[in-house]
Tab-separated table of C-alpha atoms and ligand atoms in Angstrom:
chain	number	residue	atom	x	y	z
A	213	MET	CA	349.492	129.143	118.088
A	214	PRO	CA	352.482	130.690	119.924
A	215	ASN	CA	355.979	129.858	118.654
A	216	THR	CA	357.154	127.803	121.620
A	217	ALA	CA	359.913	125.270	122.155
A	218	GLN	CA	359.402	122.765	124.891
A	219	ILE	CA	361.363	119.741	126.058
A	220	PHE	CA	359.591	116.501	126.938
A	221	SER	CA	361.133	113.454	128.620
A	222	SER	CA	360.508	110.147	126.871
A	223	PRO	CA	361.097	107.346	129.402
A	224	ALA	CA	362.222	103.757	128.941
A	225	LYS	CA	360.140	100.947	130.450
A	226	LEU	CA	361.104	97.663	131.999
A	227	ASN	CA	358.952	94.531	131.851
A	228	LEU	CA	359.165	92.951	135.304
A	229	PHE	CA	356.819	90.192	134.171
A	230	LEU	CA	355.780	88.976	130.722
A	231	GLU	CA	353.614	85.940	129.963
A	232	VAL	CA	352.376	85.028	126.494
A	233	LYS	CA	348.843	83.694	126.699
A	234	GLY	CA	348.504	82.596	123.088
A	235	ARG	CA	348.834	83.489	119.424
A	236	ARG	CA	346.020	85.544	117.917
A	237	ASP	CA	344.447	85.329	114.487
A	238	ASP	CA	345.960	88.724	113.573
A	239	GLY	CA	349.481	87.314	114.093
A	240	PHE	CA	350.045	89.174	117.362
A	241	HIS	CA	350.295	87.430	120.729
A	242	GLU	CA	347.988	87.831	123.686
A	243	LEU	CA	350.100	89.132	126.574
A	244	GLU	CA	349.994	89.693	130.296
A	245	THR	CA	352.863	91.966	131.206
A	246	VAL	CA	353.823	94.250	134.080
A	247	MET	CA	355.608	97.365	132.938
A	248	VAL	CA	357.249	100.072	135.019
A	249	ARG	CA	358.319	103.488	133.812
A	250	THR	CA	361.958	104.354	134.549
A	251	ASN	CA	363.981	107.518	135.002
A	252	PHE	CA	366.114	106.644	131.933
A	253	CYS	CA	364.854	108.950	129.188
A	254	ASP	CA	365.354	110.305	125.705
A	255	GLN	CA	364.655	114.034	125.479
A	256	ILE	CA	362.424	115.442	122.760
A	257	GLN	CA	362.255	119.134	121.962
A	258	VAL	CA	359.188	120.238	120.074
A	259	SER	CA	358.658	123.677	118.585
A	260	VAL	CA	355.893	125.117	116.484
A	261	ASP	CA	357.154	126.586	113.235
A	262	SER	CA	355.774	128.645	110.404
A	263	HIS	CA	356.186	125.865	107.807
A	264	SER	CA	353.510	123.189	107.670
A	265	ASP	CA	355.742	120.090	107.733
A	266	VAL	CA	356.836	117.836	110.524
A	267	ARG	CA	360.635	117.913	110.640
A	268	LEU	CA	362.753	115.548	112.696
A	269	THR	CA	366.409	115.816	113.623
A	270	VAL	CA	368.208	113.306	115.816
A	271	THR	CA	371.085	113.975	118.234
A	272	GLY	CA	372.116	112.279	121.486
A	273	ASP	CA	374.409	109.236	121.576
A	274	PRO	CA	376.074	109.413	118.131
A	275	GLU	CA	376.131	105.616	117.695
A	276	LEU	CA	372.389	105.438	118.339
A	277	ALA	CA	371.463	108.639	116.501
A	278	VAL	CA	372.832	107.431	113.149
A	279	ARG	CA	370.650	104.315	113.398
A	280	VAL	CA	367.364	106.172	113.956
A	281	PRO	CA	365.442	106.259	110.649
A	282	THR	CA	364.161	109.688	109.701
A	283	ASP	CA	361.761	108.513	106.966
A	284	GLU	CA	358.087	107.535	107.368
A	285	SER	CA	359.085	104.361	109.202
A	286	ASN	CA	360.033	106.520	112.198
A	287	LEU	CA	357.414	106.186	114.942
A	288	ILE	CA	357.740	109.849	115.914
A	289	LEU	CA	356.820	110.956	112.404
A	290	ARG	CA	354.043	108.359	112.197
A	291	ALA	CA	352.654	109.589	115.534
A	292	ALA	CA	352.799	113.229	114.403
A	293	THR	CA	351.038	112.345	111.135
A	294	ALA	CA	348.369	110.378	113.004
A	295	PHE	CA	347.856	113.364	115.312
A	296	ARG	CA	347.525	115.776	112.388
A	297	ASN	CA	345.075	113.474	110.593
A	298	ALA	CA	342.969	113.041	113.722
A	299	THR	CA	342.831	116.764	114.524
A	300	GLY	CA	342.915	118.285	111.038
A	301	LEU	CA	345.672	120.623	112.270
A	302	ASP	CA	348.350	121.470	109.706
A	303	THR	CA	350.686	123.138	112.182
A	304	GLY	CA	354.389	122.782	111.368
A	305	TRP	CA	356.455	121.057	114.040
A	306	ASP	CA	360.207	120.926	114.452
A	307	ILE	CA	361.077	117.887	116.513
A	308	GLN	CA	364.553	117.248	117.903
A	309	LEU	CA	365.138	113.842	119.430
A	310	ALA	CA	368.118	113.395	121.765
A	311	LYS	CA	368.468	109.594	121.597
A	312	LEU	CA	369.947	107.800	124.585
A	313	ILE	CA	367.751	104.694	124.962
A	314	PRO	CA	369.243	101.846	122.900
A	315	MET	CA	367.206	100.240	120.114
A	316	GLU	CA	366.197	96.560	119.995
A	317	ALA	CA	366.706	96.578	123.729
A	318	GLY	CA	363.271	95.709	125.134
A	319	LEU	CA	363.069	99.189	126.681
A	320	ALA	CA	360.451	100.501	124.214
A	321	GLY	CA	362.407	103.633	123.373
A	322	GLY	CA	360.697	104.063	119.993
A	323	SER	CA	357.234	103.431	121.436
A	324	SER	CA	357.938	105.896	124.221
A	325	ASN	CA	359.056	108.509	121.685
A	326	ALA	CA	355.783	108.059	119.767
A	327	ALA	CA	353.673	108.392	122.921
A	328	THR	CA	355.647	111.440	124.050
A	329	ILE	CA	354.963	113.110	120.694
A	330	LEU	CA	351.217	112.367	120.922
A	331	LEU	CA	351.103	113.872	124.429
A	332	ALA	CA	353.379	116.787	123.504
A	333	LEU	CA	351.515	117.811	120.338
A	334	ASN	CA	348.205	117.515	122.147
A	335	GLN	CA	349.485	119.742	124.949
A	336	LEU	CA	351.007	122.330	122.587
A	337	ALA	CA	347.794	122.414	120.517
A	338	SER	CA	345.714	123.095	123.682
A	339	ARG	CA	344.418	119.523	124.010
A	340	PRO	CA	342.135	118.949	120.996
A	341	LEU	CA	342.118	115.190	121.729
A	342	MET	CA	340.790	113.425	124.809
A	343	LYS	CA	342.826	110.693	126.517
A	344	ASN	CA	340.736	107.920	124.924
A	345	GLN	CA	341.402	109.381	121.448
A	346	LEU	CA	345.135	109.469	122.162
A	347	HIS	CA	344.888	105.825	123.242
A	348	GLU	CA	343.166	104.951	119.941
A	349	LEU	CA	345.980	106.595	117.980
A	350	ALA	CA	348.581	104.865	120.164
A	351	ALA	CA	347.042	101.416	119.607
A	352	SER	CA	346.999	102.007	115.846
A	353	LEU	CA	350.752	102.702	115.901
A	354	GLY	CA	352.025	99.808	118.069
A	355	SER	CA	351.521	97.621	121.120
A	356	ASP	CA	353.675	99.360	123.769
A	357	ILE	CA	352.664	102.964	123.110
A	358	ASN	CA	349.515	102.991	125.251
A	359	PHE	CA	351.511	102.349	128.423
A	360	PHE	CA	353.328	105.649	127.915
A	361	VAL	CA	350.171	107.526	126.875
A	362	GLU	CA	348.637	106.415	130.190
A	363	ASP	CA	351.554	108.268	131.813
A	364	CYS	CA	351.709	106.004	134.851
A	365	GLU	CA	354.445	104.554	137.022
A	366	ALA	CA	353.344	100.921	136.628
A	367	ALA	CA	350.663	98.917	134.868
A	368	VAL	CA	349.453	95.456	133.991
A	369	CYS	CA	349.124	95.465	130.205
A	370	THR	CA	347.020	92.882	128.391
A	371	GLY	CA	345.670	92.264	124.894
A	372	ARG	CA	348.519	92.981	122.471
A	373	GLY	CA	349.937	95.048	125.332
A	374	GLU	CA	347.750	98.042	124.516
A	375	GLN	CA	345.179	97.547	127.303
A	376	VAL	CA	346.671	99.333	130.283
A	377	ALA	CA	345.532	98.951	133.909
A	378	SER	CA	347.717	101.286	135.924
A	379	PHE	CA	348.587	101.044	139.608
A	380	SER	CA	350.998	102.743	142.002
A	381	PRO	CA	353.989	100.904	143.474
A	382	ALA	CA	354.390	101.543	147.210
A	383	ALA	CA	358.088	102.389	146.896
A	384	THR	CA	360.794	103.346	144.440
A	385	PHE	CA	362.431	100.225	142.968
A	386	TYR	CA	366.007	100.151	141.673
A	387	PHE	CA	367.490	97.963	138.950
A	388	VAL	CA	370.789	97.386	137.235
A	389	VAL	CA	370.139	97.016	133.516
A	390	ALA	CA	372.724	95.688	131.069
A	391	ARG	CA	372.783	94.465	127.516
A	392	PRO	CA	375.204	92.908	125.040
A	393	ALA	CA	376.152	94.614	121.787
A	394	ALA	CA	373.535	92.748	119.741
A	395	GLY	CA	369.891	93.727	120.027
A	396	ASN	CA	366.866	91.481	119.539
A	397	ALA	CA	364.283	91.978	116.793
A	398	THR	CA	360.864	91.583	118.465
A	399	PRO	CA	359.135	89.717	115.571
A	400	ALA	CA	362.012	87.204	115.429
A	401	VAL	CA	361.760	86.532	119.170
A	402	PHE	CA	357.996	85.962	119.025
A	403	GLY	CA	358.563	83.787	115.945
A	404	GLN	CA	360.900	81.525	117.916
A	405	LEU	CA	358.385	80.972	120.745
A	406	GLN	CA	357.307	77.328	121.203
A	407	PRO	CA	353.777	76.389	122.292
A	408	MET	CA	353.578	76.170	126.085
A	409	SER	CA	351.320	74.264	128.446
A	410	ASP	CA	351.825	76.044	131.783
A	411	ARG	CA	351.022	79.709	132.450
A	412	VAL	CA	352.417	82.059	135.071
A	413	SER	CA	350.345	84.875	136.595
A	414	SER	CA	351.517	88.436	137.172
A	415	GLU	CA	349.860	88.622	140.603
A	416	ASN	CA	353.048	88.073	142.644
A	417	VAL	CA	354.904	90.844	140.805
A	418	VAL	CA	351.970	93.222	141.193
A	419	ALA	CA	351.661	92.325	144.896
A	420	ALA	CA	355.407	92.903	145.392
A	421	LEU	CA	355.238	96.337	143.777
A	422	LYS	CA	352.126	97.296	145.740
A	423	ALA	CA	353.765	96.115	148.968
A	424	GLY	CA	357.058	97.858	148.178
A	425	SER	CA	358.815	94.499	148.699
A	426	PHE	CA	362.174	94.105	146.960
A	427	GLY	CA	362.523	90.501	148.226
A	428	GLN	CA	359.140	89.453	146.883
A	429	LEU	CA	359.832	91.211	143.576
A	430	GLU	CA	363.206	89.625	142.865
A	431	ASN	CA	361.715	86.168	143.359
A	432	SER	CA	358.756	86.867	141.048
A	433	ILE	CA	360.322	88.469	137.955
A	434	PHE	CA	359.566	86.354	134.889
A	435	ASN	CA	359.664	86.633	131.120
A	436	ARG	CA	358.264	83.940	128.802
A	437	LEU	CA	360.296	85.336	125.890
A	438	THR	CA	363.633	84.625	127.594
A	439	GLU	CA	364.076	81.177	126.075
A	440	PRO	CA	363.328	82.092	122.436
A	441	ALA	CA	365.414	85.271	122.763
A	442	SER	CA	368.310	83.292	124.254
A	443	GLN	CA	368.226	80.931	121.280
A	444	LEU	CA	368.671	83.911	118.963
A	445	ASN	CA	371.200	85.822	121.064
A	446	ALA	CA	373.770	83.585	122.767
A	447	GLU	CA	375.704	86.579	124.090
A	448	MET	CA	372.576	87.754	125.897
A	449	ALA	CA	371.919	84.285	127.299
A	450	ASP	CA	375.474	84.294	128.732
A	451	LEU	CA	375.072	87.786	130.159
A	452	LEU	CA	371.857	86.745	131.914
A	453	LEU	CA	373.576	83.783	133.580
A	454	GLN	CA	376.653	85.805	134.478
A	455	MET	CA	374.574	88.602	136.015
A	456	GLU	CA	372.830	86.028	138.213
A	457	SER	CA	376.190	84.610	139.195
A	458	VAL	CA	378.021	87.861	140.055
A	459	CYS	CA	374.979	89.497	141.701
A	460	GLY	CA	373.836	86.339	143.497
A	461	ARG	CA	370.191	86.926	142.650
A	462	PRO	CA	367.707	86.272	139.830
A	463	ALA	CA	368.139	88.205	136.585
A	464	ALA	CA	365.470	88.644	133.921
A	465	MET	CA	365.082	90.046	130.422
A	466	SER	CA	362.940	93.100	129.606
A	467	GLY	CA	360.412	92.800	126.773
A	468	SER	CA	361.903	90.821	123.906
A	469	GLY	CA	365.432	91.784	125.076
A	470	SER	CA	368.279	92.205	124.767
A	471	THR	CA	368.340	94.227	128.016
A	472	CYS	CA	368.656	92.107	131.165
A	473	PHE	CA	368.237	93.354	134.737
A	474	VAL	CA	368.531	92.502	138.396
A	475	CYS	CA	366.374	94.038	141.141
A	476	CYS	CA	368.180	96.049	143.812
A	477	LYS	CA	367.269	96.989	147.404
A	478	ASN	CA	368.121	100.684	147.144
A	479	GLN	CA	370.480	103.087	145.374
A	480	ALA	CA	373.552	101.889	147.342
A	481	ASP	CA	372.815	98.244	146.572
A	482	ALA	CA	372.255	99.178	142.905
A	483	ASP	CA	375.610	101.003	142.767
A	484	ALA	CA	377.321	97.923	144.223
A	485	MET	CA	375.588	95.596	141.753
A	486	LEU	CA	376.491	97.879	138.839
A	487	CYS	CA	380.189	97.498	139.740
A	488	LYS	CA	379.797	93.701	139.664
A	489	VAL	CA	377.958	93.782	136.328
A	490	GLN	CA	380.494	96.162	134.753
A	491	VAL	CA	383.194	93.532	135.339
A	492	LEU	CA	381.297	91.428	132.773
A	493	ASN	CA	382.020	94.165	130.226
A	494	PRO	CA	378.533	94.472	128.709
A	495	ALA	CA	377.967	96.923	125.843
A	496	PHE	CA	375.724	98.979	128.103
A	497	ALA	CA	375.033	98.977	131.865
A	498	MET	CA	373.448	101.463	134.240
A	499	VAL	CA	371.249	101.891	137.306
A	500	VAL	CA	367.638	102.845	136.674
A	501	ARG	CA	364.748	103.330	139.081
A	502	THR	CA	360.989	103.451	138.810
A	503	ALA	CA	359.755	106.970	138.154
B	812	C5P	O1	353.211	96.356	118.048
B	812	C5P	P1	354.670	96.399	117.842
B	812	C5P	O2	355.071	97.175	116.633
B	812	C5P	O3	355.434	96.793	119.065
B	812	C5P	O4	355.076	94.896	117.571
B	812	C5P	C1	356.249	94.526	116.894
B	812	C5P	C2	356.155	93.068	116.516
B	812	C5P	O5	356.210	92.243	117.674
B	812	C5P	C3	354.860	92.676	115.832
B	812	C5P	O6	354.932	92.874	114.451
B	812	C5P	C4	354.752	91.206	116.177
B	812	C5P	O7	355.596	90.438	115.348
B	812	C5P	C5	355.336	91.143	117.569
B	812	C5P	N1	354.304	91.239	118.631
B	812	C5P	C6	353.483	90.150	118.873
B	812	C5P	N2	352.534	90.229	119.853
B	812	C5P	C7	352.421	91.338	120.608
B	812	C5P	C8	353.257	92.450	120.378
B	812	C5P	C9	354.185	92.369	119.375
B	812	C5P	O8	353.568	89.113	118.197
B	812	C5P	N3	351.496	91.390	121.569
């Protein structure tokens, strides 16, 4: 195998819709969620090396980089090990992660990193695994990884989140995302969820994306985990309300939080909304778009 170094983008997602349809016997929850890929990315450099280990170094935002585990709990290393086990390849890989996507943010940075490594190693090894085999590995590693393996702009994800039905939005959608200093631990948020009687469908969000309709989208965004997450993270609950107030439009939480977002008409509208949100002094705020 040639000694190459290649850089792969590892994008963050946003959940524009998330409904929990029930608790499963395996402890996970049955979901219906609409995810979009964004242009906000970590960068991962992968090179083949003469040793036969997988080595990971982390750079990027220093405050984030120090918090990324580099032991076997790291999803990148688990993905690389799963890939080696599935292919029988003992190639050595040097992996450098430039970390920019915050953790415990509902943006699936770690899941995206794992998917990017599966796709990257498969590409560098001349594609020994088919897409369905990569999906099997992804599902064995977590619930959000399949969305990124599918490599699509948008999808309705069901099951644990690992069943991905992709579709193409008719336009580019812009968002202002912001989060407080404290993140949310996904298991804790699911653990706080109370039984519910009503159910919301993702069809309005999907229709809005397919129609390219900002107005329809901003009135359809929904996340069932908002209430339990707000109980655990009062600062986030405040930020959500304040974003709605200063932007004059609905705000929602992505995944299990703590990132919140508002939908924007275009780049100019997003820039204007970012200024309003920055006045709230969140720990993190930026404009992202579907990509
Ligand atoms: O699969 P993943 O590692 O992303 O899930 C993290 C945790 O989130 C799980 O251990 C579980 O507590 C919770 N979860 C859930 N139902 C899902 C996805 C995640 O209860 N569909």
